[in-house]
Amino acid sequence: MVNSQRQLSNIFSALADPTRRRILERLSRLGQCRVTALAKPFRMSLPAISRHLRVLEEAKLVHRQKKGREHLITAEPETLKGAQQWIAQYVTYWESRFDAMDEILKRQTRKGSKS
Amino acid sequence: MVNSQRQLSNIFSALADPTRRRILERLSRLGQCRVTALAKPFRMSLPAISRHLRVLEEAKLVHRQKKGREHLITAEPETLKGAQQWIAQYVTYWESRFDAMDEILKRQTRKGSKS
DNA sequence: GACATATTTAATACATTTGTTAAATATCCT
DNA sequence: AGGATATTTAACAAATGTATTAAATATGTC
């Protein structure tokens, strides 16, 4: 579970960068993947990608398994799910608030059309 | 709908800051709210909050309506929903991938226990 | 008009992020 | 051992983000 504000901040900052989002996208298409393979389509140095991966890893959006000299990167969907839930709490709350508002407006309209 | 990568980046950066998340939380409890009222519990100058609000506004997580000298701030749940959907696409994809993996592992285990 | 209130903008300082290149580390291969 | 491959760490520059205080702007009230 995503608990702390700190972790939530890490997750959202990680997702805020388009390169990191593309890495996640790529990871979802390719599945477990080596660093170099992940980095391939980016017009950016390997150290830059390495750093992005560290950010994703610190946010626990990604998990690293060392196998010899290769580092195999895997997505960690549970974390993304945590962020999703954080957001969902507000969306559902606001939706219900707006639905309630709609209801009130409808009733007022009915009353209005009666008189 | 949340379309561009740019907007997605804005939304996630906006959500990455704990103060801004608290502002949204407060906004969801209080509903439409004046800037000063929103800023009340924060140990931070008003200009700082003003900036945070601008960030939220640029991300379209929040909407501003000027009424005389007061600015009334409202949450914009549609945008949050957009972010939610972006995340959902990966979560569901990964879940199905993992489910498929589980299925394969189960079958292999059955085969293994037979031989 | 003069003063109070609500909010933003400007100027500035400091911290963090993001990219680059060069060097270091770890592992594999012959 | 020596060389090739995979990846990270270091040093640094440029851009961005966040907070502060002081001043500006817009509106309301007597």
Coordinates of C-alpha atoms (C1' of nucleotides) in Angstrom, one line a residue:
Chain A
M1 CA 0.0 0.0 0.0
V2 CA 1.0 3.6 -0.6
N3 CA 0.9 5.2 2.8
S4 CA 3.1 8.2 3.4
Q5 CA 2.8 11.6 1.8
R6 CA 6.5 11.3 1.0
Q7 CA 5.9 8.2 -1.1
L8 CA 2.9 9.9 -2.8
S9 CA 5.1 12.9 -3.7
N10 CA 7.8 10.5 -5.1
I11 CA 5.3 8.7 -7.2
F12 CA 3.7 11.8 -8.7
S13 CA 7.1 13.5 -9.3
A14 CA 8.2 10.4 -11.0
L15 CA 5.1 10.4 -13.3
A16 CA 5.5 14.1 -14.0
D17 CA 8.4 13.6 -16.4
P18 CA 7.5 12.6 -20.0
T19 CA 10.7 10.5 -20.4
R20 CA 9.8 8.5 -17.3
R21 CA 6.3 8.0 -18.5
R22 CA 7.7 6.7 -21.8
I23 CA 10.0 4.4 -20.0
L24 CA 7.0 3.0 -18.1
E25 CA 5.0 2.7 -21.3
R26 CA 7.9 0.9 -23.0
L27 CA 8.3 -1.4 -20.0
S28 CA 4.6 -2.3 -20.2
R29 CA 5.0 -3.3 -23.8
L30 CA 8.3 -5.2 -23.4
G31 CA 7.9 -6.6 -20.0
Q32 CA 11.1 -7.2 -18.0
C33 CA 13.9 -5.4 -19.8
R34 CA 17.6 -4.6 -19.6
V35 CA 18.6 -0.9 -19.0
T36 CA 20.2 -0.6 -22.4
A37 CA 17.3 -2.1 -24.2
L38 CA 15.0 0.3 -22.4
A39 CA 17.2 3.3 -23.2
K40 CA 17.4 2.4 -26.9
P41 CA 14.8 4.8 -28.5
F42 CA 15.7 7.8 -26.4
R43 CA 17.8 10.6 -27.7
M44 CA 19.5 11.0 -24.4
S45 CA 22.7 9.7 -22.8
L46 CA 22.6 6.4 -20.9
P47 CA 23.5 8.1 -17.6
A48 CA 20.4 10.3 -18.0
I49 CA 18.2 7.2 -18.4
S50 CA 20.0 5.6 -15.5
R51 CA 19.0 8.5 -13.4
H52 CA 15.4 8.4 -14.5
L53 CA 15.4 4.7 -13.6
R54 CA 16.7 5.5 -10.2
V55 CA 13.8 8.0 -9.7
L56 CA 11.3 5.4 -10.8
E57 CA 12.9 2.8 -8.5
E58 CA 12.9 5.2 -5.5
A59 CA 9.2 5.8 -6.2
K60 CA 8.8 2.0 -6.3
L61 CA 7.2 2.2 -9.7
V62 CA 9.9 -0.1 -10.9
H63 CA 12.0 -2.9 -9.5
R64 CA 15.5 -3.9 -10.3
Q65 CA 17.0 -7.4 -10.3
K66 CA 20.7 -7.7 -11.0
K67 CA 21.7 -10.7 -13.1
G68 CA 25.5 -10.6 -13.7
R69 CA 26.4 -7.3 -15.3
E70 CA 22.9 -6.8 -16.5
H71 CA 20.2 -5.0 -14.5
L72 CA 16.7 -6.3 -15.3
I73 CA 13.9 -3.8 -14.8
T74 CA 10.3 -4.7 -14.0
A75 CA 7.3 -2.6 -13.5
E76 CA 5.6 -2.6 -10.1
P77 CA 1.9 -2.1 -10.8
E78 CA 0.9 -2.1 -7.1
T79 CA 2.5 1.3 -6.6
L80 CA 0.7 2.8 -9.6
K81 CA -2.5 1.3 -8.1
G82 CA -1.8 3.2 -4.9
A83 CA -1.6 6.4 -6.7
Q84 CA -4.8 5.5 -8.5
Q85 CA -6.5 4.9 -5.3
W86 CA -5.4 8.2 -3.9
I87 CA -6.9 10.0 -6.9
A88 CA -10.0 7.8 -6.8
Q89 CA -10.9 9.0 -3.4
Y90 CA -11.3 12.6 -4.6
V91 CA -12.9 11.7 -7.9
T92 CA -15.6 9.6 -6.3
Y93 CA -16.1 12.2 -3.6
W94 CA -16.4 15.1 -6.1
E95 CA -18.6 13.1 -8.4
S96 CA -21.1 12.4 -5.6
R97 CA -21.0 16.0 -4.6
F98 CA -21.8 17.1 -8.2
D99 CA -24.5 14.4 -8.5
A100 CA -26.1 15.8 -5.4
M101 CA -25.8 19.3 -6.9
D102 CA -27.5 18.1 -10.1
E103 CA -30.2 16.5 -8.0
I104 CA -30.9 19.8 -6.3
L105 CA -30.8 21.7 -9.5
K106 CA -33.3 19.3 -11.1
R107 CA -35.7 19.6 -8.2
Q108 CA -35.5 23.4 -8.3
T109 CA -36.1 23.3 -12.1
R110 CA -39.2 21.1 -11.6
K111 CA -40.5 23.5 -8.9
G112 CA -39.7 26.4 -11.2
S113 CA -41.6 24.9 -14.2
K114 CA -44.6 24.1 -11.9
S115 CA -45.1 27.7 -10.7
Chain B
M1 CA -10.3 14.9 -21.7
V2 CA -6.7 15.0 -20.8
N3 CA -4.9 14.8 -24.1
S4 CA -1.4 16.1 -24.3
Q5 CA 1.7 14.8 -22.6
R6 CA 2.2 18.4 -21.6
Q7 CA -1.0 18.5 -19.7
L8 CA -0.2 15.1 -18.1
S9 CA 3.1 16.5 -16.9
N10 CA 1.4 19.5 -15.5
I11 CA -1.1 17.4 -13.6
F12 CA 1.4 15.1 -12.1
S13 CA 3.8 17.9 -11.1
A14 CA 0.9 19.7 -9.5
L15 CA 0.0 16.6 -7.5
A16 CA 3.6 16.0 -6.5
D17 CA 3.7 18.7 -4.0
P18 CA 2.2 17.9 -0.5
T19 CA 1.0 21.4 0.0
R20 CA -0.9 21.3 -3.2
R21 CA -2.4 18.0 -2.3
R22 CA -3.5 19.4 1.0
I23 CA -5.1 22.3 -0.9
L24 CA -7.1 19.9 -3.0
E25 CA -8.1 17.9 0.1
R26 CA -9.2 21.1 1.8
L27 CA -11.1 22.1 -1.3
S28 CA -12.9 18.8 -1.4
R29 CA -14.0 19.2 2.2
L30 CA -15.0 22.9 1.9
G31 CA -16.2 23.1 -1.6
Q32 CA -15.9 26.4 -3.4
C33 CA -13.6 28.6 -1.3
R34 CA -11.8 31.9 -1.1
V35 CA -8.0 32.1 -1.4
T36 CA -7.5 33.4 2.1
A37 CA -9.9 30.7 3.5
L38 CA -8.0 28.0 1.7
A39 CA -4.6 29.4 2.9
K40 CA -5.7 29.6 6.5
P41 CA -4.2 26.4 8.1
F42 CA -0.9 26.6 6.2
R43 CA 2.3 27.9 7.9
M44 CA 3.3 29.7 4.7
S45 CA 2.9 33.2 3.3
L46 CA -0.1 34.0 1.2
P47 CA 2.0 34.6 -2.0
A48 CA 3.3 31.1 -1.6
I49 CA -0.2 29.7 -1.6
S50 CA -1.1 32.0 -4.5
R51 CA 1.6 30.4 -6.5
H52 CA 0.5 26.9 -5.6
L53 CA -3.0 27.9 -6.7
R54 CA -1.6 29.1 -10.0
V55 CA 0.1 25.8 -10.6
L56 CA -3.1 23.9 -9.8
E57 CA -5.0 26.2 -12.1
E58 CA -2.6 25.8 -15.0
A59 CA -2.9 22.0 -14.6
K60 CA -6.7 22.6 -14.6
L61 CA -7.1 20.8 -11.4
V62 CA -8.8 23.9 -10.1
H63 CA -10.8 26.7 -11.5
R64 CA -11.0 30.3 -10.5
Q65 CA -14.0 32.6 -10.6
K66 CA -13.5 36.3 -9.7
K67 CA -16.2 37.9 -7.6
G68 CA -15.3 41.4 -6.8
R69 CA -12.0 41.4 -4.9
E70 CA -12.4 37.8 -4.0
H71 CA -11.3 34.9 -6.1
L72 CA -13.4 31.8 -5.6
I73 CA -11.6 28.5 -6.2
T74 CA -13.4 25.3 -7.2
A75 CA -12.0 21.8 -7.8
E76 CA -12.1 20.5 -11.4
P77 CA -12.6 16.7 -10.9
E78 CA -12.7 16.0 -14.7
T79 CA -8.9 16.6 -14.9
L80 CA -8.2 14.3 -12.0
K81 CA -10.3 11.8 -13.8
G82 CA -8.1 12.2 -16.8
A83 CA -5.0 11.4 -14.7
Q84 CA -6.8 8.4 -13.2
Q85 CA -7.5 7.1 -16.7
W86 CA -3.9 7.4 -17.8
I87 CA -2.9 5.4 -14.8
A88 CA -5.7 2.9 -15.2
Q89 CA -4.5 2.0 -18.7
Y90 CA -1.3 0.6 -17.2
V91 CA -2.7 -0.9 -14.1
T92 CA -5.2 -2.9 -16.0
Y93 CA -2.7 -3.9 -18.7
W94 CA -0.2 -5.1 -16.1
E95 CA -2.8 -6.9 -14.0
S96 CA -3.8 -8.9 -17.0
R97 CA -0.2 -9.6 -17.9
F98 CA 0.4 -10.8 -14.3
D99 CA -2.8 -12.9 -14.3
A100 CA -1.6 -14.5 -17.6
M101 CA 1.7 -15.2 -15.9
D102 CA 0.0 -16.8 -12.9
E103 CA -2.0 -19.0 -15.3
I104 CA 1.2 -20.1 -17.0
L105 CA 2.9 -20.8 -13.7
K106 CA -0.1 -22.8 -12.5
R107 CA -0.1 -25.0 -15.6
Q108 CA 3.6 -25.6 -15.4
T109 CA 3.2 -26.6 -11.7
R110 CA 0.4 -29.1 -12.6
K111 CA 2.6 -30.6 -15.4
G112 CA 5.5 -30.7 -12.9
S113 CA 3.6 -32.5 -10.2
K114 CA 2.3 -35.1 -12.8
S115 CA 5.8 -36.1 -14.0
Chain C
dG1 C1' -11.1 60.7 -1.2
dA2 C1' -9.0 57.9 2.2
dC3 C1' -8.5 53.6 4.4
dA4 C1' -9.1 48.6 4.8
dT5 C1' -9.3 44.1 2.6
dA6 C1' -8.3 40.3 -1.0
dT7 C1' -5.1 38.9 -3.9
dT8 C1' -1.2 39.1 -7.2
dT9 C1' 3.3 40.4 -9.0
dA10 C1' 8.3 41.5 -8.4
dA11 C1' 12.8 40.8 -6.7
dT12 C1' 15.6 37.7 -4.8
dA13 C1' 17.8 33.5 -2.5
dC14 C1' 18.2 28.7 -2.1
dA15 C1' 17.3 23.9 -3.3
dT16 C1' 16.3 20.5 -6.7
dT17 C1' 16.1 18.5 -11.3
dT18 C1' 17.9 17.2 -15.6
dG19 C1' 21.1 16.8 -18.9
dT20 C1' 26.3 16.3 -20.5
dT21 C1' 30.9 14.1 -20.6
dA22 C1' 34.5 11.5 -18.3
dA23 C1' 35.7 8.1 -15.2
dA24 C1' 34.8 4.2 -12.2
dT25 C1' 32.8 -0.6 -11.2
dA26 C1' 31.3 -5.0 -12.1
dT27 C1' 31.0 -8.9 -15.0
dC28 C1' 32.0 -11.8 -19.0
dC29 C1' 35.0 -13.9 -22.4
dT30 C1' 39.4 -15.8 -24.4
Chain D
dA1 C1' 45.7 -10.9 -17.4
dG2 C1' 43.5 -8.0 -20.8
dG3 C1' 39.8 -6.4 -23.4
dA4 C1' 34.8 -5.9 -24.3
dT5 C1' 30.2 -5.0 -22.4
dA6 C1' 26.6 -3.2 -19.0
dT7 C1' 25.7 0.1 -15.9
dT8 C1' 26.6 3.6 -12.4
dT9 C1' 28.9 7.5 -10.2
dA10 C1' 31.2 12.1 -10.3
dA11 C1' 31.6 16.8 -11.6
dC12 C1' 29.4 20.3 -13.4
dA13 C1' 26.2 23.7 -16.0
dA14 C1' 21.7 25.3 -17.0
dA15 C1' 16.9 25.3 -16.0
dT16 C1' 13.0 25.0 -12.8
dG17 C1' 10.7 25.1 -8.4
dT18 C1' 9.6 27.1 -3.9
dA19 C1' 9.7 30.2 -0.2
dT20 C1' 10.3 35.1 1.6
dT21 C1' 9.4 40.1 2.0
dA22 C1' 8.0 44.4 -0.1
dA23 C1' 5.2 46.6 -3.4
dA24 C1' 1.4 46.8 -6.7
dT25 C1' -3.5 46.2 -8.1
dA26 C1' -8.4 45.8 -7.6
dT27 C1' -12.4 46.3 -4.9
dG28 C1' -15.3 47.5 -1.0
dT29 C1' -16.7 50.9 2.7
dC30 C1' -17.2 55.3 5.4

